[in-house]
PDB file of C-alpha atoms in Angstrom:
ATOM      1  CA  MET X  17       0.000   0.000   0.000  1.00 70.00           C
ATOM      2  CA  SER X  18       2.808   2.451   0.843  1.00 85.00           C
ATOM      3  CA  VAL X  19       4.557   1.658  -2.460  1.00 84.00           C
ATOM      4  CA  LYS X  20       1.306   2.346  -4.290  1.00 84.00           C
ATOM      5  CA  ASN X  21       0.896   5.687  -2.473  1.00 85.00           C
ATOM      6  CA  ALA X  22       4.501   6.636  -3.187  1.00 84.00           C
ATOM      7  CA  LEU X  23       3.941   5.837  -6.867  1.00 82.00           C
ATOM      8  CA  TYR X  24       0.826   8.038  -6.974  1.00 84.00           C
ATOM      9  CA  ILE X  25       2.669  10.867  -5.228  1.00 87.00           C
ATOM     10  CA  SER X  26       5.633  10.538  -7.593  1.00 83.00           C
ATOM     11  CA  ILE X  27       3.468  10.545 -10.724  1.00 80.00           C
ATOM     12  CA  SER X  28       1.372  13.454  -9.414  1.00 83.00           C
ATOM     13  CA  SER X  29       4.500  15.426  -8.516  1.00 84.00           C
ATOM     14  CA  LEU X  30       5.995  14.762 -11.944  1.00 78.00           C
ATOM     15  CA  GLY X  31       2.800  15.975 -13.615  1.00 76.00           C
ATOM     16  CA  ILE X  32       2.656  19.129 -11.487  1.00 81.00           C
ATOM     17  CA  PHE X  33       6.330  19.947 -12.079  1.00 81.00           C
ATOM     18  CA  ILE X  34       6.010  19.365 -15.831  1.00 77.00           C
ATOM     19  CA  PHE X  35       2.952  21.648 -15.889  1.00 76.00           C
ATOM     20  CA  LEU X  36       4.729  24.364 -13.878  1.00 79.00           C
ATOM     21  CA  SER X  37       7.912  24.116 -15.919  1.00 79.00           C
ATOM     22  CA  THR X  38       5.871  24.416 -19.113  1.00 75.00           C
ATOM     23  CA  ILE X  39       4.235  27.607 -17.855  1.00 77.00           C
ATOM     24  CA  LEU X  40       7.556  29.041 -16.675  1.00 80.00           C
ATOM     25  CA  THR X  41       9.336  28.145 -19.925  1.00 79.00           C
ATOM     26  CA  ARG X  42       6.514  29.643 -21.998  1.00 76.00           C
ATOM     27  CA  TYR X  43       6.590  32.812 -19.894  1.00 79.00           C
ATOM     28  CA  ILE X  44      10.340  33.253 -20.307  1.00 81.00           C
ATOM     29  CA  LEU X  45      10.317  32.486 -24.040  1.00 78.00           C
ATOM     30  CA  SER X  46       7.372  34.748 -24.797  1.00 76.00           C
ATOM     31  CA  LYS X  47       8.877  37.540 -22.689  1.00 76.00           C
ATOM     32  CA  GLU X  48      12.052  37.345 -24.772  1.00 72.00           C
ATOM     33  CA  THR X  49      10.442  37.003 -28.221  1.00 74.00           C
ATOM     34  CA  ILE X  50       6.971  38.578 -28.152  1.00 74.00           C
ATOM     35  CA  ASN X  51       6.213  42.035 -26.836  1.00 73.00           C
ATOM     36  CA  GLN X  52       2.749  41.343 -25.411  1.00 73.00           C
ATOM     37  CA  THR X  53       0.225  43.668 -23.857  1.00 75.00           C
ATOM     38  CA  LEU X  54      -1.573  42.592 -20.701  1.00 76.00           C
ATOM     39  CA  LYS X  55      -4.731  41.888 -22.722  1.00 76.00           C
ATOM     40  CA  GLU X  56      -2.768  39.633 -25.109  1.00 76.00           C
ATOM     41  CA  LYS X  57      -1.178  37.752 -22.208  1.00 76.00           C
ATOM     42  CA  ILE X  58      -4.546  37.162 -20.540  1.00 77.00           C
ATOM     43  CA  LEU X  59      -6.130  36.049 -23.822  1.00 76.00           C
ATOM     44  CA  GLY X  60      -3.193  33.710 -24.437  1.00 75.00           C
ATOM     45  CA  TYR X  61      -3.483  32.085 -21.017  1.00 72.00           C
ATOM     46  CA  ILE X  62      -7.234  31.606 -21.537  1.00 74.00           C
ATOM     47  CA  ILE X  63      -7.424  30.642 -25.219  1.00 77.00           C
ATOM     48  CA  LYS X  64      -4.342  28.409 -25.587  1.00 74.00           C
ATOM     49  CA  PRO X  65      -5.501  25.823 -22.992  1.00 72.00           C
ATOM     50  CA  ILE X  66      -8.991  25.741 -24.536  1.00 75.00           C
ATOM     51  CA  VAL X  67      -7.545  25.177 -28.005  1.00 74.00           C
ATOM     52  CA  SER X  68      -5.181  22.525 -26.614  1.00 72.00           C
ATOM     53  CA  LEU X  69      -8.128  20.731 -25.045  1.00 71.00           C
ATOM     54  CA  ILE X  70     -10.012  20.844 -28.354  1.00 77.00           C
ATOM     55  CA  MET X  71      -6.969  19.500 -30.199  1.00 74.00           C
ATOM     56  CA  ILE X  72      -6.424  16.680 -27.720  1.00 72.00           C
ATOM     57  CA  THR X  73     -10.099  15.739 -27.981  1.00 76.00           C
ATOM     58  CA  LEU X  74      -9.933  15.778 -31.790  1.00 77.00           C
ATOM     59  CA  ILE X  75      -6.775  13.676 -31.849  1.00 74.00           C
ATOM     60  CA  LEU X  76      -8.223  11.139 -29.425  1.00 73.00           C
ATOM     61  CA  PHE X  77     -11.384  10.956 -31.531  1.00 79.00           C
ATOM     62  CA  ILE X  78      -9.391  10.528 -34.755  1.00 76.00           C
ATOM     63  CA  ASN X  79      -7.198   7.928 -33.059  1.00 74.00           C
ATOM     64  CA  SER X  80     -10.281   5.956 -32.030  1.00 77.00           C
ATOM     65  CA  LEU X  81     -11.595   6.079 -35.615  1.00 79.00           C
ATOM     66  CA  ILE X  82      -8.463   4.862 -37.373  1.00 76.00           C
ATOM     67  CA  GLY X  83      -7.350   2.316 -34.840  1.00 70.00           C
ATOM     68  CA  GLY X  84      -4.166   3.837 -33.464  1.00 62.00           C
ATOM     69  CA  TYR X  85      -1.921   4.328 -36.480  1.00 73.00           C
ATOM     70  CA  ALA X  86       0.559   6.521 -34.648  1.00 69.00           C
ATOM     71  CA  LEU X  87       2.258   8.118 -37.660  1.00 73.00           C
ATOM     72  CA  ILE X  88      -1.033   9.065 -39.285  1.00 78.00           C
ATOM     73  CA  VAL X  89      -2.329  10.499 -36.010  1.00 76.00           C
ATOM     74  CA  LEU X  90       0.941  12.423 -35.552  1.00 75.00           C
ATOM     75  CA  LEU X  91       0.664  13.858 -39.073  1.00 79.00           C
ATOM     76  CA  ILE X  92      -2.954  14.879 -38.480  1.00 79.00           C
ATOM     77  CA  TYR X  93      -1.947  16.437 -35.178  1.00 78.00           C
ATOM     78  CA  LEU X  94       0.834  18.440 -36.836  1.00 79.00           C
ATOM     79  CA  ILE X  95      -1.511  19.738 -39.532  1.00 80.00           C
ATOM     80  CA  LEU X  96      -4.202  20.659 -37.005  1.00 81.00           C
ATOM     81  CA  ASP X  97      -1.587  22.261 -34.767  1.00 79.00           C
ATOM     82  CA  ALA X  98      -0.336  24.432 -37.631  1.00 81.00           C
ATOM     83  CA  TYR X  99      -3.848  25.701 -38.351  1.00 83.00           C
ATOM     84  CA  PHE X 100      -4.908  26.088 -34.715  1.00 83.00           C
ATOM     85  CA  SER X 101      -1.674  27.867 -33.762  1.00 84.00           C
ATOM     86  CA  LEU X 102      -2.071  30.383 -36.557  1.00 86.00           C
ATOM     87  CA  PHE X 103      -5.761  30.879 -35.789  1.00 87.00           C
ATOM     88  CA  THR X 104      -5.332  31.354 -32.041  1.00 85.00           C
ATOM     89  CA  SER X 105      -2.374  33.669 -32.612  1.00 85.00           C
ATOM     90  CA  TRP X 106      -4.462  35.738 -35.054  1.00 86.00           C
ATOM     91  CA  PHE X 107      -7.333  35.814 -32.556  1.00 84.00           C
ATOM     92  CA  ILE X 108      -5.074  37.003 -29.728  1.00 83.00           C
ATOM     93  CA  TYR X 109      -3.036  39.577 -31.667  1.00 81.00           C
ATOM     94  CA  LYS X 110      -5.428  40.656 -34.418  1.00 78.00           C
ATOM     95  CA  ASN X 111      -6.095  44.214 -35.301  1.00 74.00           C
ATOM     96  CA  LYS X 112      -8.633  45.597 -37.740  1.00 69.00           C
ATOM     97  CA  GLY X 113      -6.095  45.698 -40.583  1.00 75.00           C
ATOM     98  CA  LEU X 114      -5.056  42.045 -40.434  1.00 81.00           C
ATOM     99  CA  LYS X 115      -7.504  39.642 -42.045  1.00 85.00           C
ATOM    100  CA  LEU X 116      -7.684  35.965 -41.108  1.00 85.00           C
ATOM    101  CA  LYS X 117      -6.942  34.883 -44.685  1.00 87.00           C
ATOM    102  CA  GLU X 118      -3.615  36.765 -44.513  1.00 86.00           C
ATOM    103  CA  VAL X 119      -2.581  34.559 -41.603  1.00 87.00           C
ATOM    104  CA  MET X 120      -4.265  31.241 -42.375  1.00 85.00           C
ATOM    105  CA  ASN X 121      -3.246  30.329 -45.878  1.00 86.00           C
ATOM    106  CA  ILE X 122      -1.418  27.394 -47.458  1.00 88.00           C
ATOM    107  CA  LYS X 123       1.954  29.192 -47.481  1.00 89.00           C
ATOM    108  CA  ASN X 124       1.922  30.111 -43.788  1.00 86.00           C
ATOM    109  CA  THR X 125       0.486  26.768 -42.730  1.00 85.00           C
ATOM    110  CA  SER X 126       3.092  24.907 -44.769  1.00 87.00           C
ATOM    111  CA  LYS X 127       5.904  26.931 -43.212  1.00 87.00           C
ATOM    112  CA  SER X 128       4.470  26.355 -39.742  1.00 86.00           C
ATOM    113  CA  LEU X 129       4.114  22.646 -40.451  1.00 86.00           C
ATOM    114  CA  LEU X 130       7.672  22.401 -41.779  1.00 89.00           C
ATOM    115  CA  SER X 131       9.188  24.215 -38.805  1.00 88.00           C
ATOM    116  CA  THR X 132       7.149  22.088 -36.391  1.00 85.00           C
ATOM    117  CA  PHE X 133       8.247  18.921 -38.167  1.00 86.00           C
ATOM    118  CA  LEU X 134      11.916  19.952 -38.035  1.00 90.00           C
ATOM    119  CA  ILE X 135      11.722  20.801 -34.340  1.00 87.00           C
ATOM    120  CA  ILE X 136      10.055  17.456 -33.577  1.00 84.00           C
ATOM    121  CA  VAL X 137      12.607  15.506 -35.633  1.00 87.00           C
ATOM    122  CA  PHE X 138      15.472  17.319 -33.903  1.00 89.00           C
ATOM    123  CA  THR X 139      13.937  16.628 -30.484  1.00 86.00           C
ATOM    124  CA  ILE X 140      13.442  12.935 -31.276  1.00 86.00           C
ATOM    125  CA  LEU X 141      17.017  12.590 -32.562  1.00 91.00           C
ATOM    126  CA  ILE X 142      18.508  14.217 -29.463  1.00 90.00           C
ATOM    127  CA  ALA X 143      16.301  12.045 -27.229  1.00 87.00           C
ATOM    128  CA  LEU X 144      17.339   8.880 -29.066  1.00 89.00           C
ATOM    129  CA  ILE X 145      21.024   9.760 -28.865  1.00 93.00           C
ATOM    130  CA  PHE X 146      20.865  10.304 -25.109  1.00 89.00           C
ATOM    131  CA  ALA X 147      18.631   7.245 -24.593  1.00 87.00           C
ATOM    132  CA  TYR X 148      21.167   5.165 -26.518  1.00 90.00           C
ATOM    133  CA  ILE X 149      23.970   6.418 -24.264  1.00 91.00           C
ATOM    134  CA  ASN X 150      21.987   5.852 -21.069  1.00 90.00           C
ATOM    135  CA  LEU X 151      18.221   5.350 -20.803  1.00 86.00           C
ATOM    136  CA  ASN X 152      17.857   7.197 -17.482  1.00 85.00           C
ATOM    137  CA  VAL X 153      19.876  10.166 -18.700  1.00 85.00           C
ATOM    138  CA  GLY X 154      17.900  10.080 -21.943  1.00 84.00           C
ATOM    139  CA  ILE X 155      14.620  10.355 -20.052  1.00 82.00           C
ATOM    140  CA  LEU X 156      15.915  13.116 -17.790  1.00 82.00           C
ATOM    141  CA  ILE X 157      17.123  15.141 -20.771  1.00 85.00           C
ATOM    142  CA  THR X 158      14.120  14.383 -22.980  1.00 84.00           C
ATOM    143  CA  ILE X 159      11.468  15.754 -20.599  1.00 81.00           C
ATOM    144  CA  PRO X 160      12.795  19.339 -20.473  1.00 84.00           C
ATOM    145  CA  LEU X 161      13.762  19.158 -24.154  1.00 85.00           C
ATOM    146  CA  VAL X 162      10.188  18.244 -25.106  1.00 81.00           C
ATOM    147  CA  ILE X 163       8.793  21.028 -22.897  1.00 79.00           C
ATOM    148  CA  TYR X 164      11.149  23.549 -24.471  1.00 83.00           C
ATOM    149  CA  SER X 165      10.454  22.306 -28.019  1.00 83.00           C
ATOM    150  CA  LEU X 166       6.677  22.418 -27.638  1.00 79.00           C
ATOM    151  CA  ASN X 167       6.893  25.953 -26.300  1.00 80.00           C
ATOM    152  CA  ILE X 168       9.138  26.985 -29.204  1.00 84.00           C
ATOM    153  CA  ILE X 169       6.583  25.567 -31.648  1.00 82.00           C
ATOM    154  CA  SER X 170       3.770  27.497 -29.996  1.00 80.00           C
ATOM    155  CA  ILE X 171       5.650  30.770 -29.731  1.00 83.00           C
ATOM    156  CA  ASN X 172       6.890  30.480 -33.307  1.00 85.00           C
ATOM    157  CA  SER X 173       3.429  31.107 -34.778  1.00 83.00           C
ATOM    158  CA  GLU X 174       2.618  33.742 -32.175  1.00 83.00           C
ATOM    159  CA  SER X 175       5.774  35.632 -33.025  1.00 85.00           C
ATOM    160  CA  TYR X 176       5.014  35.433 -36.746  1.00 85.00           C
ATOM    161  CA  VAL X 177       1.469  36.738 -36.351  1.00 85.00           C
ATOM    162  CA  LYS X 178       2.598  39.462 -33.942  1.00 83.00           C
ATOM    163  CA  ASN X 179       5.128  40.598 -36.579  1.00 84.00           C
ATOM    164  CA  LEU X 180       2.348  40.680 -39.211  1.00 83.00           C
ATOM    165  CA  VAL X 181       0.198  42.787 -36.881  1.00 82.00           C
ATOM    166  CA  ASN X 182       3.086  45.177 -36.263  1.00 80.00           C
ATOM    167  CA  LYS X 183       3.728  45.526 -40.010  1.00 81.00           C
ATOM    168  CA  LYS X 184       0.029  46.266 -40.632  1.00 76.00           C
ATOM    169  CA  GLY X 185      -0.018  48.806 -37.808  1.00 67.00           C
ATOM    170  CA  ASN X 186       2.869  50.780 -39.314  1.00 55.00           C
TER     171      ASN X 186
END
């Protein structure tokens, strides 16, 4: 019973610390790359989790439909992520001069998808290299690397849309 409780506490603690480190990493990265107003920050902290929940629900639904083909589900996730990231970034940073079709088009989505794919491939390669050297070290390095990479992917589209808004404003 005490081993079971310790396992629950360990898993819960890991989840809490991953959640907190994700928020802290996102805060630091966005502070360095995106000049946000208070309204934009509040919208981001409200809208991003809602969109993430929608995406997770969609991916789980798609996964249940196609029977767990991981690569297909990953590809669908990447495509949806590219569109949702651009849309939520437009929604948060939009001004009257920037139209949705200027942000969400094939060119921008393709670039977002390509950069996301490259970041994921790089993260997987680094994780595999460290896991090959030592599995425990690989896991310990992979967790923060994944957190950092996912935040980079998210902030990438936000930064792009924010730059579009700034260009339209000038």
